[in-house]
Amino acid sequence: MEESAGEMRLGIIGAGGMGRAVARRAALAGADVLLADHRIGKARAVAAEAAAGAPGSVTPTTVDAALRPRMVVLALGWPAAMELISARTAALRGKALVDVSVPSQRDALTSGVRRLAQAAPRARWVKAFAAGDAEALFRGEMDGQPVDVFVASDDERAKVAVVELVDLSGLRAFDAGGLDNARGLEDMARLGQEMRDRLLLTAGWGFKFLPCW
């Protein structure tokens, strides 16, 4: 049985923008987060910012330690995520792995997370947090509305655990179906990134599913 979000220990690999955002949301949901980055000083600074005033905790640590919880968020670019899982496939067996990456180039046949899953087929893969901007996710709202997070996975227990975490963090989670739908989420992210660049947005962006309730 998956842990409830308030009892969850969560590993996050990567203390960049998405790692910072997911660590903040997880801490607000009451989770205990282990945050790893190859720059330990950055991990310490991001951990302190992400945990400020939250009921959960964020602890800077090593990659090995951050891989121990049953759920691990890969807050890395796609090439770095592939490098990590290819080197540590045995350690990832049975874990729920949450991929937030968006490959820069669209594959004509499959999604980036499906290619990651081929390298670590015994992990339980979830696509989440990709179709939104890291700054908006960290703040949790845009124009007074909670940020929407789309969650896709073929593993229902892992999907439900991520949806619960998102909802408890103050965001609005949507079950986006099976992992095949991750390809659409990655396309949404690439569109959002292009619109951000075209419109010179600096305050974050995201997709809002209507109606609101």
Coordinates of N, CA and C in Angstrom, one line a residue:
M1 N 0.8 -1.2 0.0 CA 0.0 0.0 0.0 C 0.9 1.2 0.0
E2 N 0.5 2.3 -0.8 CA 1.2 3.5 -0.8 C 1.0 4.3 0.5
E3 N 2.0 5.1 0.8 CA 1.9 5.9 2.0 C 0.9 7.1 1.6
S4 N 0.2 7.6 2.7 CA -0.5 8.8 2.4 C 0.5 10.0 2.4
A5 N 0.1 11.1 1.7 CA 1.0 12.2 1.5 C 1.6 12.7 2.8
G6 N 0.8 12.8 3.8 CA 1.3 13.3 5.1 C 2.3 12.4 5.8
E7 N 2.4 11.1 5.3 CA 3.3 10.2 5.9 C 4.5 9.9 4.9
M8 N 4.5 10.5 3.8 CA 5.3 10.1 2.7 C 6.7 10.6 2.9
R9 N 7.7 9.7 2.5 CA 9.1 10.1 2.3 C 9.3 10.1 0.8
L10 N 9.8 11.2 0.3 CA 9.9 11.4 -1.1 C 11.3 11.8 -1.5
G11 N 11.9 11.1 -2.5 CA 13.2 11.6 -2.9 C 13.1 12.4 -4.2
I12 N 13.9 13.5 -4.3 CA 13.9 14.3 -5.5 C 15.4 14.4 -5.9
I13 N 15.6 14.1 -7.2 CA 17.0 14.2 -7.7 C 17.0 15.5 -8.6
G14 N 17.8 16.5 -8.2 CA 17.8 17.7 -9.0 C 17.3 18.9 -8.2
A15 N 18.1 19.9 -8.0 CA 17.6 21.1 -7.2 C 17.6 22.3 -8.1
G16 N 17.3 22.1 -9.4 CA 17.0 23.2 -10.3 C 15.6 23.7 -10.1
G17 N 15.1 24.4 -11.1 CA 13.8 25.0 -11.0 C 12.7 24.1 -10.7
M18 N 12.6 22.9 -11.4 CA 11.5 22.0 -11.1 C 11.7 21.2 -9.8
G19 N 13.0 20.9 -9.4 CA 13.3 20.3 -8.2 C 12.8 21.2 -7.0
R20 N 13.1 22.5 -7.1 CA 12.7 23.4 -6.1 C 11.2 23.5 -6.0
A21 N 10.5 23.5 -7.1 CA 9.1 23.6 -7.1 C 8.4 22.4 -6.5
V22 N 8.8 21.2 -7.0 CA 8.2 20.0 -6.5 C 8.5 19.8 -5.0
A23 N 9.8 20.1 -4.6 CA 10.1 20.1 -3.1 C 9.2 21.0 -2.3
R24 N 8.9 22.1 -2.8 CA 8.0 23.1 -2.1 C 6.6 22.5 -2.0
R25 N 6.1 22.0 -3.1 CA 4.7 21.4 -3.0 C 4.7 20.2 -2.1
A26 N 5.7 19.4 -2.2 CA 5.7 18.2 -1.3 C 5.8 18.5 0.1
A27 N 6.6 19.5 0.5 CA 6.7 20.0 1.9 C 5.4 20.6 2.3
L28 N 4.7 21.3 1.5 CA 3.4 21.9 1.8 C 2.3 20.8 2.0
A29 N 2.5 19.7 1.4 CA 1.6 18.5 1.5 C 1.9 17.7 2.8
G30 N 3.0 18.1 3.5 CA 3.4 17.4 4.7 C 4.4 16.2 4.5
A31 N 4.9 16.1 3.3 CA 5.9 15.0 3.1 C 7.3 15.4 3.6
D32 N 8.0 14.3 3.9 CA 9.4 14.5 4.2 C 10.3 14.2 3.0
V33 N 11.0 15.2 2.5 CA 11.6 15.2 1.2 C 13.1 15.1 1.4
L34 N 13.7 14.2 0.6 CA 15.2 14.1 0.5 C 15.6 14.6 -0.8
L35 N 16.3 15.7 -0.8 CA 16.7 16.5 -2.0 C 18.2 16.3 -2.3
A36 N 18.5 15.8 -3.5 CA 19.9 15.6 -3.9 C 20.2 16.4 -5.2
D37 N 21.4 16.9 -5.2 CA 21.9 17.6 -6.4 C 23.5 17.4 -6.4
H38 N 24.1 17.5 -7.5 CA 25.5 17.3 -7.6 C 26.2 18.5 -6.9
R39 N 25.5 19.6 -6.8 CA 26.1 20.8 -6.1 C 25.4 20.8 -4.7
I40 N 26.1 20.3 -3.7 CA 25.4 20.2 -2.4 C 25.1 21.6 -1.8
G41 N 25.8 22.6 -2.1 CA 25.5 23.9 -1.6 C 24.1 24.4 -2.2
K42 N 23.9 24.1 -3.5 CA 22.6 24.5 -4.1 C 21.5 23.7 -3.4
A43 N 21.7 22.4 -3.2 CA 20.7 21.6 -2.5 C 20.3 22.1 -1.1
R44 N 21.3 22.6 -0.4 CA 21.1 23.1 0.9 C 20.2 24.4 0.8
A45 N 20.6 25.3 -0.1 CA 19.9 26.6 -0.3 C 18.4 26.3 -0.7
V46 N 18.2 25.4 -1.7 CA 16.9 25.1 -2.2 C 16.1 24.4 -1.1
A47 N 16.7 23.5 -0.3 CA 15.9 22.8 0.7 C 15.4 23.8 1.8
A48 N 16.2 24.8 2.1 CA 15.8 25.8 3.1 C 14.6 26.6 2.6
E49 N 14.7 27.0 1.3 CA 13.6 27.8 0.7 C 12.3 27.0 0.6
A50 N 12.5 25.8 0.1 CA 11.3 25.0 -0.2 C 10.6 24.6 1.1
A51 N 11.3 24.4 2.2 CA 10.6 24.0 3.5 C 10.1 25.1 4.3
A52 N 10.4 26.4 4.0 CA 10.0 27.5 4.8 C 8.5 27.5 5.1
G53 N 8.2 27.4 6.4 CA 6.8 27.6 6.8 C 5.9 26.4 6.4
A54 N 6.5 25.3 6.0 CA 5.7 24.1 5.5 C 5.6 23.1 6.6
P55 N 4.5 22.3 6.7 CA 4.4 21.2 7.7 C 5.4 20.1 7.4
G56 N 5.8 19.9 6.2 CA 6.8 18.8 5.9 C 8.2 19.3 6.0
S57 N 9.2 18.5 5.6 CA 10.6 18.9 5.7 C 11.3 18.6 4.3
V58 N 12.4 19.3 4.1 CA 13.2 19.1 2.9 C 14.7 19.0 3.4
T59 N 15.3 17.9 3.2 CA 16.6 17.6 3.7 C 17.6 17.4 2.6
P60 N 18.7 18.3 2.5 CA 19.7 18.0 1.4 C 20.4 16.8 1.7
T61 N 20.7 16.0 0.7 CA 21.3 14.7 0.9 C 22.1 14.2 -0.4
T62 N 22.5 13.0 -0.4 CA 23.2 12.4 -1.6 C 22.2 11.8 -2.5
V63 N 22.6 11.5 -3.7 CA 21.8 10.8 -4.7 C 21.4 9.4 -4.2
D64 N 22.4 8.7 -3.6 CA 22.1 7.4 -3.1 C 21.0 7.4 -2.0
A65 N 21.0 8.4 -1.1 CA 20.0 8.5 -0.1 C 18.6 8.9 -0.7
A66 N 18.6 9.8 -1.7 CA 17.4 10.3 -2.3 C 16.7 9.2 -3.1
L67 N 17.4 8.2 -3.5 CA 16.9 7.0 -4.2 C 16.2 6.0 -3.3
R68 N 16.4 6.1 -2.0 CA 15.8 5.1 -1.1 C 14.3 5.1 -0.9
P69 N 13.6 6.2 -0.9 CA 12.2 6.2 -0.7 C 11.5 5.4 -1.8
R70 N 10.3 5.1 -1.5 CA 9.5 4.3 -2.5 C 9.1 5.2 -3.7
M71 N 9.0 6.5 -3.5 CA 8.7 7.4 -4.6 C 9.9 8.4 -4.8
V72 N 10.3 8.5 -6.1 CA 11.4 9.4 -6.4 C 11.0 10.2 -7.6
V73 N 11.3 11.5 -7.5 CA 11.0 12.5 -8.6 C 12.3 12.8 -9.3
L74 N 12.3 12.6 -10.6 CA 13.5 12.9 -11.4 C 13.3 14.3 -11.9
A75 N 13.8 15.2 -11.2 CA 13.7 16.7 -11.6 C 15.0 17.1 -12.3
L76 N 15.1 16.4 -13.5 CA 16.3 16.5 -14.3 C 15.9 16.8 -15.7
G77 N 16.8 17.3 -16.5 CA 16.6 17.3 -18.0 C 16.6 15.9 -18.5
W78 N 16.0 15.7 -19.7 CA 15.8 14.3 -20.1 C 17.1 13.6 -20.3
P79 N 18.2 14.2 -20.9 CA 19.4 13.4 -21.0 C 20.0 13.0 -19.7
A80 N 19.9 13.9 -18.7 CA 20.5 13.6 -17.4 C 19.7 12.5 -16.7
A81 N 18.3 12.5 -16.9 CA 17.5 11.5 -16.3 C 17.8 10.1 -16.9
M82 N 18.0 10.1 -18.2 CA 18.4 8.8 -18.9 C 19.8 8.3 -18.4
E83 N 20.7 9.2 -18.2 CA 22.0 8.8 -17.7 C 21.9 8.2 -16.3
L84 N 21.1 8.8 -15.5 CA 21.0 8.4 -14.1 C 20.3 7.0 -14.0
I85 N 19.2 6.8 -14.7 CA 18.5 5.5 -14.6 C 19.3 4.4 -15.3
S86 N 20.0 4.7 -16.3 CA 20.8 3.7 -17.0 C 21.9 3.2 -16.1
A87 N 22.4 4.1 -15.2 CA 23.5 3.7 -14.3 C 23.0 3.0 -13.1
R88 N 21.7 3.2 -12.7 CA 21.2 2.7 -11.5 C 19.9 1.9 -11.6
T89 N 19.8 1.2 -12.7 CA 18.6 0.4 -13.0 C 18.2 -0.5 -11.8
A90 N 19.1 -1.2 -11.3 CA 18.8 -2.2 -10.2 C 18.3 -1.5 -9.0
A91 N 18.7 -0.4 -8.7 CA 18.3 0.4 -7.5 C 16.9 0.9 -7.6
L92 N 16.4 1.0 -8.9 CA 15.1 1.6 -9.1 C 13.9 0.6 -9.2
R93 N 14.2 -0.7 -9.1 CA 13.2 -1.8 -9.3 C 12.1 -1.6 -8.2
G94 N 10.9 -1.5 -8.7 CA 9.7 -1.4 -7.9 C 9.4 -0.1 -7.4
K95 N 10.2 0.9 -7.6 CA 10.0 2.3 -7.1 C 9.0 3.0 -8.1
A96 N 8.3 4.0 -7.5 CA 7.5 4.9 -8.3 C 8.4 6.0 -8.7
L97 N 8.6 6.1 -10.0 CA 9.5 7.2 -10.5 C 8.6 8.2 -11.2
V98 N 8.7 9.5 -10.8 CA 8.0 10.6 -11.4 C 8.9 11.4 -12.3
D99 N 8.6 11.4 -13.6 CA 9.4 12.1 -14.6 C 8.8 13.4 -14.9
V100 N 9.5 14.5 -14.8 CA 9.0 15.8 -15.1 C 9.7 16.4 -16.3
S101 N 10.5 15.7 -17.0 CA 11.3 16.2 -18.1 C 10.5 16.4 -19.3
V102 N 11.1 17.2 -20.2 CA 10.5 17.4 -21.5 C 11.6 17.4 -22.5
P103 N 11.7 16.3 -23.3 CA 12.8 16.3 -24.3 C 12.6 17.5 -25.3
S104 N 13.8 18.0 -25.7 CA 13.7 19.2 -26.6 C 13.2 18.8 -28.0
Q105 N 13.4 17.6 -28.4 CA 13.0 17.1 -29.7 C 11.8 16.1 -29.5
R106 N 10.8 16.3 -30.3 CA 9.6 15.4 -30.3 C 10.0 14.1 -31.0
D107 N 9.7 13.0 -30.4 CA 9.9 11.7 -31.0 C 8.6 11.4 -31.8
A108 N 8.7 10.9 -33.0 CA 7.5 10.7 -33.9 C 6.7 9.5 -33.4
L109 N 7.3 8.6 -32.6 CA 6.6 7.4 -32.2 C 6.2 7.3 -30.7
T110 N 7.0 7.9 -29.8 CA 6.7 7.7 -28.4 C 7.1 8.9 -27.6
S111 N 6.9 8.9 -26.3 CA 7.2 10.0 -25.4 C 8.6 9.8 -24.8
G112 N 9.1 10.9 -24.2 CA 10.3 10.8 -23.5 C 10.3 9.8 -22.3
V113 N 9.2 9.8 -21.6 CA 9.1 8.9 -20.4 C 9.0 7.5 -20.8
R114 N 8.4 7.2 -22.0 CA 8.4 5.8 -22.4 C 9.8 5.3 -22.7
R115 N 10.6 6.2 -23.3 CA 12.0 5.8 -23.5 C 12.8 5.6 -22.2
L116 N 12.5 6.4 -21.2 CA 13.1 6.2 -19.9 C 12.6 4.9 -19.3
A117 N 11.3 4.6 -19.5 CA 10.8 3.3 -19.0 C 11.4 2.1 -19.6
Q118 N 11.8 2.2 -20.9 CA 12.5 1.1 -21.5 C 13.8 0.8 -20.9
A119 N 14.5 1.8 -20.4 CA 15.8 1.6 -19.7 C 15.6 1.1 -18.3
A120 N 14.5 1.3 -17.6 CA 14.2 0.8 -16.3 C 12.8 0.3 -16.2
P121 N 12.6 -0.9 -16.9 CA 11.2 -1.4 -17.1 C 10.5 -1.9 -15.8
R122 N 11.3 -2.1 -14.7 CA 10.7 -2.7 -13.5 C 10.4 -1.6 -12.5
A123 N 10.6 -0.3 -12.9 CA 10.1 0.8 -12.1 C 8.6 1.1 -12.5
R124 N 8.0 1.8 -11.6 CA 6.5 2.2 -11.8 C 6.5 3.7 -12.2
W125 N 6.3 3.9 -13.5 CA 6.6 5.3 -14.1 C 5.3 6.1 -14.0
V126 N 5.5 7.4 -13.7 CA 4.5 8.4 -13.6 C 5.0 9.7 -14.4
K127 N 4.2 10.3 -15.2 CA 4.5 11.6 -15.8 C 3.7 12.6 -15.1
A128 N 4.3 13.6 -14.5 CA 3.6 14.7 -13.8 C 4.4 16.0 -13.8
F129 N 3.8 17.1 -13.5 CA 4.4 18.4 -13.4 C 5.0 19.0 -14.6
A130 N 5.0 18.2 -15.7 CA 5.7 18.7 -16.9 C 5.0 19.8 -17.6
A131 N 3.7 19.8 -17.7 CA 2.9 20.8 -18.5 C 2.6 22.1 -17.6
G132 N 3.7 22.6 -17.1 CA 3.6 23.8 -16.3 C 5.0 24.4 -16.0
D133 N 5.0 25.7 -15.7 CA 6.3 26.4 -15.4 C 6.7 26.2 -14.0
A134 N 8.0 26.0 -13.8 CA 8.5 25.8 -12.4 C 8.2 26.9 -11.5
E135 N 8.2 28.1 -11.9 CA 7.9 29.3 -11.0 C 6.5 29.3 -10.6
A136 N 5.6 29.0 -11.6 CA 4.1 28.9 -11.2 C 3.9 27.7 -10.3
L137 N 4.5 26.6 -10.5 CA 4.3 25.5 -9.6 C 4.8 25.8 -8.2
F138 N 6.0 26.5 -8.1 CA 6.5 26.9 -6.8 C 5.5 27.8 -6.0
R139 N 5.0 28.8 -6.7 CA 4.0 29.7 -6.1 C 2.7 29.1 -5.8
G140 N 2.3 28.2 -6.7 CA 1.1 27.4 -6.5 C -0.2 28.0 -7.1
E141 N -0.1 29.3 -7.7 CA -1.2 29.9 -8.3 C -0.8 30.8 -9.4
M142 N -1.8 31.1 -10.3 CA -1.7 32.1 -11.3 C -3.0 32.8 -11.4
D143 N -2.9 34.1 -11.4 CA -4.1 34.9 -11.5 C -5.2 34.5 -10.5
G144 N -4.7 34.1 -9.3 CA -5.7 33.8 -8.2 C -6.2 32.4 -8.4
Q145 N -5.8 31.6 -9.3 CA -6.3 30.2 -9.5 C -5.2 29.2 -9.2
P146 N -5.5 28.1 -8.6 CA -4.5 27.0 -8.3 C -4.0 26.5 -9.6
V147 N -2.7 26.2 -9.7 CA -2.1 25.6 -10.9 C -2.6 24.2 -11.1
D148 N -2.9 23.8 -12.3 CA -3.4 22.5 -12.6 C -2.2 21.6 -12.9
V149 N -2.2 20.3 -12.4 CA -1.1 19.4 -12.7 C -1.8 18.1 -13.3
F150 N -1.3 17.7 -14.4 CA -1.8 16.5 -15.1 C -0.9 15.3 -14.8
V151 N -1.5 14.2 -14.4 CA -0.8 13.0 -14.0 C -1.1 11.8 -14.8
A152 N -0.2 11.3 -15.5 CA -0.4 10.1 -16.3 C 0.5 8.9 -15.9
S153 N -0.1 7.7 -15.8 CA 0.6 6.5 -15.4 C -0.2 5.3 -15.7
D154 N 0.5 4.2 -16.0 CA -0.2 2.9 -16.1 C -0.3 2.2 -14.8
D155 N 0.3 2.7 -13.7 CA 0.3 2.2 -12.4 C -0.7 3.0 -11.6
E156 N -1.9 2.4 -11.3 CA -2.9 3.2 -10.6 C -2.5 3.6 -9.2
R157 N -1.8 2.8 -8.4 CA -1.4 3.1 -7.1 C -0.4 4.3 -7.1
A158 N 0.5 4.2 -8.0 CA 1.5 5.3 -8.0 C 0.8 6.6 -8.5
K159 N -0.1 6.5 -9.4 CA -0.8 7.7 -9.9 C -1.6 8.3 -8.8
V160 N -2.4 7.5 -8.0 CA -3.2 8.0 -6.9 C -2.3 8.7 -5.9
A161 N -1.1 8.1 -5.6 CA -0.2 8.8 -4.6 C 0.2 10.1 -5.1
V162 N 0.5 10.3 -6.3 CA 1.0 11.6 -6.9 C -0.2 12.6 -6.9
V163 N -1.4 12.1 -7.3 CA -2.6 13.0 -7.3 C -2.9 13.5 -5.9
E164 N -2.8 12.6 -4.9 CA -3.0 13.0 -3.5 C -2.0 14.0 -3.0
L165 N -0.8 13.8 -3.4 CA 0.3 14.7 -3.0 C 0.0 16.1 -3.6
V166 N -0.3 16.1 -4.9 CA -0.6 17.4 -5.6 C -1.7 18.1 -4.9
D167 N -2.8 17.4 -4.7 CA -4.0 18.1 -4.1 C -3.7 18.6 -2.7
L168 N -3.0 17.8 -1.9 CA -2.7 18.3 -0.5 C -1.8 19.5 -0.5
S169 N -1.1 19.7 -1.6 CA -0.1 20.8 -1.7 C -0.7 22.1 -2.0
G170 N -2.0 22.1 -2.4 CA -2.7 23.3 -2.7 C -2.9 23.5 -4.2
L171 N -2.4 22.5 -5.0 CA -2.6 22.6 -6.5 C -3.8 21.7 -6.8
R172 N -4.2 21.7 -8.1 CA -5.3 20.9 -8.6 C -4.8 19.8 -9.5
A173 N -5.0 18.5 -9.1 CA -4.5 17.4 -9.9 C -5.6 16.9 -10.8
F174 N -5.2 16.4 -12.0 CA -6.1 15.8 -12.9 C -5.5 14.4 -13.3
D175 N -6.3 13.4 -13.2 CA -5.9 12.1 -13.8 C -5.9 12.2 -15.3
A176 N -4.7 12.1 -15.9 CA -4.6 12.3 -17.3 C -4.5 10.9 -18.1
G177 N -4.9 9.8 -17.4 CA -5.0 8.5 -18.0 C -3.7 7.8 -18.0
G178 N -3.5 6.9 -19.0 CA -2.3 6.1 -19.0 C -1.0 6.8 -19.5
L179 N 0.1 6.1 -19.4 CA 1.4 6.7 -19.7 C 1.5 7.0 -21.2
D180 N 0.7 6.4 -22.1 CA 0.7 6.8 -23.5 C 0.3 8.3 -23.6
N181 N -0.5 8.8 -22.7 CA -0.9 10.2 -22.8 C 0.2 11.2 -22.4
A182 N 1.3 10.7 -21.9 CA 2.4 11.5 -21.5 C 3.0 12.2 -22.8
R183 N 2.8 11.6 -23.9 CA 3.3 12.3 -25.1 C 2.6 13.6 -25.4
G184 N 1.3 13.6 -25.1 CA 0.5 14.8 -25.2 C 0.9 15.9 -24.2
L185 N 1.2 15.4 -22.9 CA 1.6 16.3 -21.9 C 3.0 17.0 -22.3
E186 N 3.9 16.2 -22.9 CA 5.2 16.8 -23.3 C 5.0 17.8 -24.4
D187 N 4.0 17.5 -25.3 CA 3.7 18.5 -26.4 C 3.1 19.8 -25.8
M188 N 2.3 19.6 -24.8 CA 1.7 20.8 -24.1 C 2.9 21.6 -23.5
A189 N 3.8 21.0 -22.9 CA 4.9 21.7 -22.3 C 5.8 22.4 -23.3
R190 N 6.0 21.8 -24.5 CA 6.8 22.4 -25.5 C 6.1 23.6 -26.1
L191 N 4.7 23.5 -26.2 CA 3.9 24.7 -26.6 C 4.0 25.8 -25.6
G192 N 3.9 25.4 -24.3 CA 3.9 26.5 -23.3 C 5.3 27.2 -23.3
Q193 N 6.3 26.4 -23.4 CA 7.7 27.0 -23.4 C 7.8 28.0 -24.6
E194 N 7.3 27.6 -25.8 CA 7.4 28.4 -27.0 C 6.6 29.7 -26.8
M195 N 5.4 29.6 -26.2 CA 4.6 30.8 -26.0 C 5.2 31.7 -25.0
R196 N 5.8 31.1 -23.9 CA 6.6 31.9 -23.0 C 7.6 32.7 -23.6
D197 N 8.4 32.1 -24.5 CA 9.5 32.8 -25.2 C 8.9 33.9 -26.2
R198 N 7.9 33.5 -26.9 CA 7.3 34.5 -27.8 C 6.7 35.7 -27.1
L199 N 6.1 35.5 -26.0 CA 5.4 36.6 -25.2 C 6.3 37.2 -24.2
L200 N 7.5 36.7 -24.1 CA 8.5 37.2 -23.1 C 8.0 37.2 -21.7
L201 N 7.3 36.1 -21.3 CA 6.8 35.9 -20.0 C 7.9 35.7 -19.0
T202 N 7.7 36.3 -17.8 CA 8.7 36.1 -16.7 C 8.1 35.6 -15.4
A203 N 6.8 35.6 -15.4 CA 6.1 35.4 -14.1 C 5.5 34.0 -14.0
G204 N 5.9 33.1 -15.0 CA 5.4 31.7 -15.0 C 4.2 31.5 -15.9
W205 N 3.9 30.3 -16.2 CA 2.8 30.0 -17.1 C 2.3 28.6 -16.8
G206 N 1.1 28.3 -17.3 CA 0.5 26.9 -17.1 C -0.7 26.8 -17.9
F207 N -1.2 25.5 -18.0 CA -2.5 25.3 -18.6 C -3.6 25.1 -17.6
K208 N -4.7 25.7 -17.8 CA -5.9 25.6 -16.9 C -7.0 24.8 -17.6
F209 N -7.4 23.8 -16.9 CA -8.5 23.0 -17.4 C -9.8 23.5 -16.9
L210 N -10.8 23.8 -17.8 CA -12.0 24.4 -17.4 C -13.1 23.4 -17.6
P211 N -14.2 23.4 -16.9 CA -14.6 24.4 -15.8 C -13.8 24.2 -14.5
C212 N -13.7 25.3 -13.8 CA -13.1 25.1 -12.4 C -14.1 24.7 -11.4
W213 N -13.7 24.0 -10.4 CA -14.6 23.6 -9.3 C -13.9 23.6 -8.0

